[in-house]
Tab-separated table of C-alpha atoms and ligand atoms in Angstrom:
chain	number	residue	atom	x	y	z
A	812	MET	CA	45.866	-101.503	-49.230
A	813	ALA	CA	49.080	-101.224	-51.223
A	814	PRO	CA	51.700	-98.873	-49.740
A	815	VAL	CA	51.644	-95.261	-50.978
A	816	LEU	CA	54.443	-92.696	-50.778
A	817	TYR	CA	53.373	-89.113	-50.057
A	818	VAL	CA	56.015	-86.615	-51.149
A	819	ALA	CA	56.089	-82.892	-50.349
A	820	ASP	CA	58.275	-79.830	-50.991
A	821	ILE	CA	57.581	-79.060	-47.340
A	822	LEU	CA	56.610	-81.802	-44.905
A	823	LEU	CA	55.609	-80.915	-41.334
A	824	ALA	CA	56.771	-84.006	-39.481
A	825	GLY	CA	57.429	-85.126	-35.934
A	826	ARG	CA	55.810	-84.193	-32.653
A	827	GLU	CA	56.355	-80.437	-33.084
A	828	LEU	CA	55.678	-80.249	-36.840
A	829	ASP	CA	59.321	-79.744	-37.823
A	830	LYS	CA	59.839	-78.495	-41.355
A	831	VAL	CA	61.391	-81.119	-43.640
A	832	GLU	CA	62.225	-79.891	-47.137
A	833	GLY	CA	61.679	-82.543	-49.767
A	834	GLY	CA	60.081	-84.837	-47.222
A	835	ALA	CA	58.271	-88.119	-47.743
A	836	VAL	CA	55.872	-90.315	-45.764
A	837	LEU	CA	55.355	-93.992	-46.495
A	838	VAL	CA	51.827	-95.155	-45.665
A	839	GLU	CA	51.032	-98.832	-45.259
A	840	ASP	CA	47.885	-100.487	-43.886
A	841	GLY	CA	46.464	-97.173	-42.711
A	842	HIS	CA	49.552	-96.311	-40.682
A	843	ILE	CA	52.708	-94.272	-41.115
A	844	ALA	CA	55.418	-96.824	-41.879
A	845	ALA	CA	58.338	-94.451	-42.465
A	846	VAL	CA	59.153	-90.722	-42.558
A	847	GLY	CA	62.187	-89.228	-44.241
A	848	LYS	CA	63.566	-87.365	-47.224
A	849	ARG	CA	62.423	-87.996	-50.754
A	850	GLY	CA	65.817	-89.549	-51.581
A	851	ASP	CA	65.453	-92.154	-48.827
A	852	PHE	CA	62.703	-93.797	-50.890
A	853	ALA	CA	64.443	-93.771	-54.285
A	854	GLY	CA	63.836	-97.484	-54.679
A	855	PHE	CA	60.116	-97.320	-53.934
A	856	ALA	CA	58.187	-98.580	-56.958
A	857	GLY	CA	54.575	-98.087	-55.769
A	858	GLU	CA	52.122	-95.190	-56.051
A	859	ARG	CA	53.426	-91.674	-55.301
A	860	VAL	CA	51.292	-88.668	-54.408
A	861	GLU	CA	52.931	-85.227	-54.449
A	862	ARG	CA	51.812	-81.945	-52.896
A	863	PRO	CA	53.613	-78.654	-52.182
A	864	LEU	CA	52.927	-79.045	-48.443
A	865	ILE	CA	51.854	-82.072	-46.408
A	866	MET	CA	51.014	-81.880	-42.716
A	867	PRO	CA	49.058	-83.902	-40.148
A	868	GLY	CA	45.270	-84.072	-40.447
A	869	LEU	CA	43.501	-81.280	-38.563
A	870	VAL	CA	41.843	-81.649	-35.172
A	871	ASP	CA	38.733	-79.536	-34.558
A	872	CYS	CA	38.347	-79.419	-30.787
A	873	HIS	CA	34.924	-77.813	-30.606
A	874	ALA	CA	32.185	-78.863	-32.986
A	875	HIS	CA	28.589	-80.091	-32.823
A	876	MET	CA	27.413	-82.769	-35.224
A	877	ALA	CA	23.895	-81.461	-35.837
A	878	LEU	CA	24.403	-77.720	-35.381
A	879	ASP	CA	25.078	-76.049	-38.694
A	880	ALA	CA	25.622	-72.325	-38.360
A	881	GLY	CA	25.876	-72.121	-42.142
A	882	ILE	CA	22.064	-72.390	-42.322
A	883	ARG	CA	20.077	-69.177	-41.855
A	884	ASP	CA	18.417	-68.859	-38.431
A	885	TRP	CA	20.005	-72.151	-37.428
A	886	PRO	CA	19.338	-71.862	-33.652
A	887	GLY	CA	15.667	-72.667	-34.317
A	888	LEU	CA	16.636	-76.010	-35.848
A	889	VAL	CA	17.665	-77.331	-32.429
A	890	ALA	CA	13.992	-78.127	-31.767
A	891	ASP	CA	13.776	-80.373	-34.863
A	892	PRO	CA	12.989	-84.078	-34.488
A	893	GLU	CA	15.804	-86.593	-34.166
A	894	ALA	CA	15.860	-87.717	-37.806
A	895	GLU	CA	16.505	-84.132	-38.964
A	896	HIS	CA	19.442	-83.908	-36.555
A	897	VAL	CA	20.920	-87.114	-37.959
A	898	LEU	CA	20.538	-85.976	-41.558
A	899	ARG	CA	22.215	-82.642	-40.847
A	900	ALA	CA	24.966	-84.393	-38.909
A	901	VAL	CA	25.802	-86.778	-41.764
A	902	ALA	CA	26.308	-83.806	-44.110
A	903	ALA	CA	28.260	-81.856	-41.474
A	904	LEU	CA	30.611	-84.760	-40.730
A	905	ARG	CA	31.438	-85.104	-44.413
A	906	ALA	CA	32.073	-81.340	-44.686
A	907	ASP	CA	34.378	-81.496	-41.651
A	908	LEU	CA	36.409	-84.313	-43.181
A	909	ARG	CA	36.663	-82.720	-46.619
A	910	SER	CA	38.075	-79.548	-45.067
A	911	GLY	CA	40.960	-81.608	-43.674
A	912	VAL	CA	39.567	-82.336	-40.196
A	913	THR	CA	40.438	-85.983	-39.518
A	914	THR	CA	39.614	-85.840	-35.796
A	915	ALA	CA	36.950	-83.752	-34.059
A	916	ARG	CA	35.621	-83.351	-30.554
A	917	TYR	CA	31.837	-83.004	-30.659
A	918	MET	CA	30.751	-80.869	-27.727
A	919	GLY	CA	27.153	-81.871	-27.253
A	920	ASP	CA	24.309	-83.105	-29.426
A	921	LYS	CA	20.784	-84.249	-28.694
A	922	TYR	CA	19.230	-87.740	-28.501
A	923	PHE	CA	22.653	-89.468	-28.223
A	924	ILE	CA	22.968	-89.239	-32.006
A	925	ASP	CA	26.716	-88.672	-31.545
A	926	VAL	CA	27.161	-92.158	-30.062
A	927	ALA	CA	25.425	-93.849	-33.011
A	928	LEU	CA	27.282	-91.688	-35.515
A	929	ARG	CA	30.648	-92.329	-33.829
A	930	ARG	CA	30.000	-96.052	-34.307
A	931	ALA	CA	29.048	-95.542	-37.961
A	932	LEU	CA	32.239	-93.524	-38.462
A	933	ARG	CA	34.343	-96.258	-36.875
A	934	GLU	CA	32.719	-98.902	-39.037
A	935	GLY	CA	33.165	-96.784	-42.168
A	936	GLY	CA	29.426	-96.578	-42.881
A	937	ILE	CA	29.573	-92.793	-43.228
A	938	ALA	CA	32.333	-90.292	-44.026
A	939	GLY	CA	33.724	-88.024	-41.330
A	940	PRO	CA	36.455	-87.431	-38.795
A	941	ARG	CA	37.427	-89.688	-35.908
A	942	ALA	CA	34.850	-88.533	-33.356
A	943	VAL	CA	35.263	-87.839	-29.642
A	944	VAL	CA	31.805	-87.188	-28.202
A	945	ALA	CA	30.156	-85.501	-25.204
A	946	THR	CA	26.613	-86.842	-25.661
A	947	ARG	CA	24.179	-84.539	-23.825
A	948	GLY	CA	25.531	-81.152	-22.688
A	949	ILE	CA	24.468	-80.105	-19.196
A	950	LYS	CA	23.198	-76.635	-18.298
A	951	ALA	CA	21.304	-74.908	-15.500
A	952	SER	CA	17.619	-74.554	-16.390
A	953	HIS	CA	17.753	-70.731	-16.513
A	954	ALA	CA	21.003	-70.514	-18.486
A	955	HIS	CA	22.578	-70.367	-21.935
A	956	GLY	CA	23.259	-73.609	-23.756
A	957	LEU	CA	21.475	-74.111	-27.048
A	958	VAL	CA	22.137	-77.831	-27.194
A	959	GLY	CA	22.347	-78.311	-23.448
A	960	TYR	CA	19.859	-80.232	-21.338
A	961	PRO	CA	18.604	-78.459	-18.202
A	962	VAL	CA	19.747	-80.336	-15.111
A	963	ASP	CA	19.364	-78.691	-11.684
A	964	GLY	CA	20.746	-79.869	-8.374
A	965	ALA	CA	23.970	-81.682	-7.565
A	966	GLU	CA	22.336	-85.114	-7.183
A	967	GLU	CA	20.434	-84.780	-10.468
A	968	ARG	CA	23.705	-83.862	-12.169
A	969	ARG	CA	25.462	-86.905	-10.772
A	970	ARG	CA	22.717	-89.109	-12.205
A	971	PHE	CA	22.814	-87.315	-15.570
A	972	VAL	CA	26.594	-87.630	-15.847
A	973	ARG	CA	26.350	-91.342	-15.066
A	974	GLU	CA	23.702	-91.793	-17.774
A	975	ASN	CA	25.868	-89.983	-20.315
A	976	ILE	CA	28.838	-92.182	-19.476
A	977	ARG	CA	26.760	-95.352	-19.601
A	978	ALA	CA	25.510	-94.277	-23.045
A	979	GLY	CA	29.082	-93.866	-24.303
A	980	ALA	CA	30.278	-90.313	-23.565
A	981	ASP	CA	34.028	-89.836	-24.042
A	982	PHE	CA	33.878	-86.734	-21.834
A	983	ILE	CA	31.357	-84.516	-20.064
A	984	LYS	CA	30.275	-81.068	-21.290
A	985	LEU	CA	28.984	-78.370	-18.951
A	986	PHE	CA	27.561	-74.950	-19.810
A	987	VAL	CA	28.608	-72.420	-17.195
A	988	THR	CA	28.318	-68.860	-18.575
A	989	ASP	CA	26.744	-66.932	-21.435
A	990	ALA	CA	28.458	-66.904	-24.811
A	991	VAL	CA	28.420	-63.147	-25.430
A	992	LEU	CA	29.677	-60.205	-23.393
A	993	ARG	CA	27.364	-59.209	-20.522
A	994	PRO	CA	27.769	-56.429	-17.960
A	995	ILE	CA	28.117	-59.241	-15.422
A	996	MET	CA	29.253	-62.706	-16.538
A	997	TYR	CA	27.090	-64.911	-14.358
A	998	CYS	CA	28.089	-68.397	-13.330
A	999	TYR	CA	24.693	-70.102	-13.718
A	1000	PRO	CA	25.239	-73.476	-12.057
A	1001	SER	CA	26.188	-73.535	-8.396
A	1002	ARG	CA	29.622	-74.491	-7.151
A	1003	GLU	CA	28.096	-77.731	-5.861
A	1004	GLU	CA	26.504	-78.554	-9.222
A	1005	ILE	CA	29.769	-78.054	-11.114
A	1006	GLY	CA	31.736	-79.953	-8.473
A	1007	ALA	CA	29.326	-82.902	-8.477
A	1008	ALA	CA	29.526	-83.315	-12.263
A	1009	VAL	CA	33.338	-83.118	-12.301
A	1010	ASP	CA	33.567	-85.543	-9.410
A	1011	GLU	CA	31.359	-88.157	-11.148
A	1012	ALA	CA	33.245	-87.848	-14.440
A	1013	HIS	CA	36.716	-87.991	-12.911
A	1014	ASN	CA	35.671	-90.907	-10.742
A	1015	VAL	CA	35.656	-93.056	-13.899
A	1016	GLY	CA	38.475	-91.297	-15.721
A	1017	LYS	CA	36.408	-89.063	-18.005
A	1018	PRO	CA	37.539	-85.468	-18.559
A	1019	VAL	CA	35.218	-82.458	-18.275
A	1020	ALA	CA	34.941	-79.542	-20.707
A	1021	ALA	CA	33.104	-76.388	-19.697
A	1022	HIS	CA	31.643	-73.621	-21.819
A	1023	VAL	CA	33.033	-70.712	-19.810
A	1024	ALA	CA	33.574	-67.290	-21.364
A	1025	GLY	CA	35.011	-65.638	-18.238
A	1026	GLY	CA	33.847	-64.096	-14.972
A	1027	PRO	CA	33.601	-65.873	-11.618
A	1028	GLY	CA	32.527	-69.133	-13.314
A	1029	TRP	CA	36.103	-69.464	-14.570
A	1030	ASP	CA	37.474	-69.578	-11.058
A	1031	VAL	CA	34.793	-72.021	-9.912
A	1032	CYS	CA	35.682	-74.343	-12.834
A	1033	LEU	CA	39.381	-74.074	-12.069
A	1034	GLU	CA	38.810	-75.009	-8.462
A	1035	ALA	CA	36.422	-77.843	-9.358
A	1036	GLY	CA	39.014	-79.446	-11.670
A	1037	VAL	CA	37.448	-78.814	-15.105
A	1038	ASP	CA	39.950	-80.055	-17.694
A	1039	SER	CA	39.250	-77.922	-20.747
A	1040	PHE	CA	37.957	-74.361	-20.773
A	1041	GLU	CA	35.907	-73.717	-23.903
A	1042	HIS	CA	35.869	-70.265	-25.523
A	1043	GLY	CA	37.410	-68.118	-22.728
A	1044	TYR	CA	36.303	-65.121	-24.799
A	1045	PHE	CA	36.430	-62.560	-22.004
A	1046	ALA	CA	38.772	-64.116	-19.467
A	1047	THR	CA	41.560	-62.015	-17.958
A	1048	ARG	CA	45.320	-62.465	-18.107
A	1049	GLU	CA	45.261	-63.617	-14.471
A	1050	GLN	CA	42.681	-66.258	-15.379
A	1051	PHE	CA	44.764	-67.552	-18.319
A	1052	ASP	CA	47.833	-67.619	-16.093
A	1053	GLY	CA	45.887	-69.631	-13.512
A	1054	LEU	CA	44.894	-72.102	-16.211
A	1055	ALA	CA	48.509	-72.385	-17.377
A	1056	ARG	CA	49.763	-72.980	-13.818
A	1057	ALA	CA	47.166	-75.710	-13.314
A	1058	GLY	CA	48.158	-77.349	-16.631
A	1059	ARG	CA	44.596	-77.234	-18.010
A	1060	TRP	CA	43.490	-76.540	-21.566
A	1061	LEU	CA	42.038	-73.509	-23.270
A	1062	ASP	CA	40.018	-74.229	-26.412
A	1063	ILE	CA	39.894	-71.100	-28.574
A	1064	THR	CA	36.813	-70.730	-30.812
A	1065	PRO	CA	36.810	-67.303	-32.484
A	1066	THR	CA	34.385	-67.822	-35.380
A	1067	PRO	CA	31.003	-67.316	-33.650
A	1068	ILE	CA	31.999	-63.840	-32.519
A	1069	MET	CA	34.508	-62.804	-35.186
A	1070	SER	CA	32.963	-64.049	-38.424
A	1071	ASP	CA	30.533	-61.926	-40.459
A	1072	TYR	CA	29.432	-65.044	-42.329
A	1073	TYR	CA	28.371	-66.591	-39.022
A	1074	ALA	CA	26.610	-63.416	-37.812
A	1075	GLU	CA	24.642	-63.089	-41.062
A	1076	ARG	CA	23.016	-66.459	-40.408
A	1077	CYS	CA	21.969	-65.715	-36.815
A	1078	PRO	CA	18.734	-64.084	-35.681
A	1079	SER	CA	19.314	-60.291	-35.558
A	1080	GLY	CA	19.351	-59.964	-31.743
A	1081	MET	CA	22.031	-62.614	-31.517
A	1082	ALA	CA	24.066	-61.065	-34.348
A	1083	SER	CA	24.217	-57.666	-32.619
A	1084	ALA	CA	25.224	-59.231	-29.289
A	1085	LEU	CA	28.020	-61.115	-31.088
A	1086	ALA	CA	29.242	-57.953	-32.822
A	1087	ALA	CA	29.238	-56.041	-29.512
A	1088	SER	CA	31.531	-58.723	-28.044
A	1089	ARG	CA	34.268	-58.551	-30.684
A	1090	GLU	CA	36.568	-55.934	-29.188
A	1091	ALA	CA	36.629	-57.593	-25.774
A	1092	LEU	CA	37.284	-60.986	-27.370
A	1093	VAL	CA	40.281	-59.743	-29.363
A	1094	ARG	CA	41.786	-58.183	-26.214
A	1095	SER	CA	41.346	-61.405	-24.241
A	1096	MET	CA	42.580	-63.752	-26.957
A	1097	ARG	CA	45.753	-61.676	-27.414
A	1098	GLU	CA	46.387	-62.137	-23.692
A	1099	ALA	CA	45.637	-65.850	-23.957
A	1100	VAL	CA	48.142	-66.412	-26.772
A	1101	ARG	CA	50.778	-64.343	-24.917
A	1102	SER	CA	50.182	-66.092	-21.576
A	1103	GLY	CA	51.740	-69.444	-22.371
A	1104	VAL	CA	48.534	-71.389	-21.633
A	1105	ARG	CA	48.179	-74.603	-23.657
A	1106	TYR	CA	45.519	-74.080	-26.281
A	1107	ALA	CA	43.762	-75.918	-29.076
A	1108	VAL	CA	41.184	-74.554	-31.524
A	1109	GLY	CA	37.602	-75.271	-32.574
A	1110	SER	CA	35.093	-74.091	-35.178
A	1111	ASP	CA	31.927	-74.391	-33.080
A	1112	GLY	CA	29.148	-75.146	-35.508
A	1113	LEU	CA	30.476	-73.801	-38.785
A	1114	HIS	CA	31.472	-76.978	-40.599
A	1115	GLY	CA	34.434	-76.850	-42.955
A	1116	PHE	CA	35.630	-73.483	-41.655
A	1117	LEU	CA	38.331	-74.442	-39.137
A	1118	ALA	CA	40.888	-72.716	-41.390
A	1119	GLY	CA	39.293	-69.391	-40.421
A	1120	ASP	CA	39.767	-70.106	-36.722
A	1121	VAL	CA	43.410	-71.014	-37.244
A	1122	GLN	CA	43.929	-67.728	-39.102
A	1123	TYR	CA	42.375	-65.854	-36.154
A	1124	LEU	CA	45.004	-67.438	-33.880
A	1125	VAL	CA	47.669	-65.796	-36.031
A	1126	ASP	CA	45.762	-62.499	-35.883
A	1127	PHE	CA	45.807	-62.812	-32.077
A	1128	GLY	CA	49.604	-63.119	-32.078
A	1129	ALA	CA	50.396	-66.825	-32.511
A	1130	SER	CA	53.170	-67.709	-34.960
A	1131	GLN	CA	52.066	-69.548	-38.115
A	1132	LEU	CA	53.569	-72.767	-36.787
A	1133	GLU	CA	52.021	-72.378	-33.311
A	1134	ALA	CA	48.640	-71.921	-34.966
A	1135	LEU	CA	49.130	-75.090	-37.033
A	1136	ARG	CA	50.222	-77.005	-33.936
A	1137	ALA	CA	47.065	-75.862	-32.105
A	1138	ALA	CA	45.022	-77.299	-34.985
A	1139	THR	CA	46.870	-80.631	-34.992
A	1140	ILE	CA	49.030	-82.054	-32.206
A	1141	ARG	CA	47.680	-79.816	-29.415
A	1142	GLY	CA	44.151	-80.699	-30.425
A	1143	ALA	CA	45.032	-84.395	-30.409
A	1144	GLU	CA	46.492	-83.996	-26.914
A	1145	LEU	CA	43.349	-82.239	-25.698
A	1146	CYS	CA	41.175	-84.970	-27.231
A	1147	GLY	CA	43.285	-87.694	-25.618
A	1148	VAL	CA	44.237	-89.237	-28.983
A	1149	ALA	CA	47.820	-87.980	-29.392
A	1150	ASP	CA	49.105	-91.559	-29.300
A	1151	VAL	CA	47.313	-92.313	-32.590
A	1152	THR	CA	47.085	-89.005	-34.496
A	1153	GLY	CA	47.952	-85.282	-34.537
A	1154	SER	CA	51.452	-85.596	-35.985
A	1155	ILE	CA	53.358	-87.398	-38.721
A	1156	GLU	CA	55.327	-90.004	-36.792
A	1157	VAL	CA	56.031	-93.659	-37.479
A	1158	GLY	CA	53.341	-95.912	-36.042
A	1159	LYS	CA	50.562	-93.322	-35.916
A	1160	CYS	CA	47.452	-93.469	-38.108
A	1161	ALA	CA	48.044	-91.982	-41.540
A	1162	ASP	CA	45.912	-88.845	-41.094
A	1163	LEU	CA	47.315	-86.352	-43.594
A	1164	VAL	CA	46.417	-83.098	-45.259
A	1165	GLY	CA	47.973	-81.769	-48.448
A	1166	LEU	CA	47.936	-78.054	-49.215
A	1167	ASP	CA	48.525	-75.986	-52.287
A	1168	ALA	CA	50.984	-73.748	-50.426
A	1169	GLY	CA	54.492	-72.447	-50.979
A	1170	GLY	CA	55.246	-71.945	-47.268
A	1171	ILE	CA	54.003	-72.536	-43.753
A	1172	ALA	CA	50.892	-70.379	-43.368
A	1173	ALA	CA	47.566	-70.807	-41.627
A	1174	ALA	CA	45.878	-69.154	-44.598
A	1175	ALA	CA	46.913	-72.120	-46.759
A	1176	LEU	CA	44.493	-74.359	-44.846
A	1177	LYS	CA	41.825	-72.859	-47.099
A	1178	ARG	CA	43.522	-74.607	-50.021
A	1179	VAL	CA	43.256	-78.249	-48.985
A	1180	THR	CA	43.786	-80.491	-52.033
A	1181	LEU	CA	44.396	-83.807	-50.282
A	1182	VAL	CA	42.851	-85.458	-47.222
A	1183	VAL	CA	43.894	-88.903	-46.060
A	1184	ARG	CA	42.200	-90.500	-43.074
A	1185	GLU	CA	43.770	-93.676	-41.684
A	1186	GLY	CA	45.481	-94.243	-44.994
A	1187	ARG	CA	42.375	-93.786	-47.132
A	1188	PRO	CA	42.249	-90.833	-49.544
A	1189	VAL	CA	39.018	-88.849	-49.073
A	1190	PRO	CA	37.055	-87.809	-52.196
A	1191	LEU	CA	36.940	-83.997	-51.961
A	1192	ALA	CA	33.972	-83.480	-54.279
A	1193	GLY	CA	30.884	-85.265	-55.536
B	1202	ZN	ZN1	29.734	-75.128	-28.819
């Protein structure tokens, strides 16, 4: 590929997304070859692409390949045969990429389709983000976890975790609590079951992510060594502080509870439970953002809508730039890929997003007009 110069009125460059006015990025062989001011490249004779704002490609830290909450009554589709899952996933992956998501962490799918699709993505056979995959999510047999597999008993969990890792899991996903507000937030798996899964994963260097909305399950996960806490919808300030002190991650996923669009596509019982959880979520997420805990952000099943989640971060009190960092470099750190993506720095993969925006604002992520993944421009329509 011939080198291309990407030029922007505002470029968000470097590890912390520093604002560079009149910035430019030289892309060569899929990588960032140079970063500077427009004037530094006055002698460059090759192709130039200009946008008002250019920033790193987005990182969606909580998605599912074959769940598509944009389809009415989508929870029922989980029981579909494997081929249907693959077909939905191929469309979802393309939608993720076109919205500017160049890396995504997929938090559990069935039939190991995520391993096959990750390979196809690497080989360029299909369009989509760089994928970090959980394979089969693990839940207690009496508990929440739409895409989770029921696995009871510490020994059974050890075996299941080993199978996931042998099949190609990048990390392990556990379901611990419900997703919506309950009078009591139960921790469904036992302490031993959570501990056994974490122990097996860590034994071979794989991190563990847990779906944990709050309640005593939070404290069990903290003690067991869970690396990333998904959702945290109803956790307390003390719980966020504990997470911050331990240096673990919070992955904020507001859309399922906050978005009307999402609720309209759920069965009615689910929609009312989501609506009843909103107030408590807003209270908790404000505390989370204020607490100083490290956080990333995820869209959880609504493909192409990560921009909405980033806007919610701002609504919860994050600065515009903090919200954009959560959706880029922080996400890359959480996914373990910050050495190759998440920021515009020399040597990293050329994962870029161009926005039709006059300033730094999360809302502008809804106006993506350029997506470049590993140096290749992504067709945004057709
Ligand atoms: Zn999820």
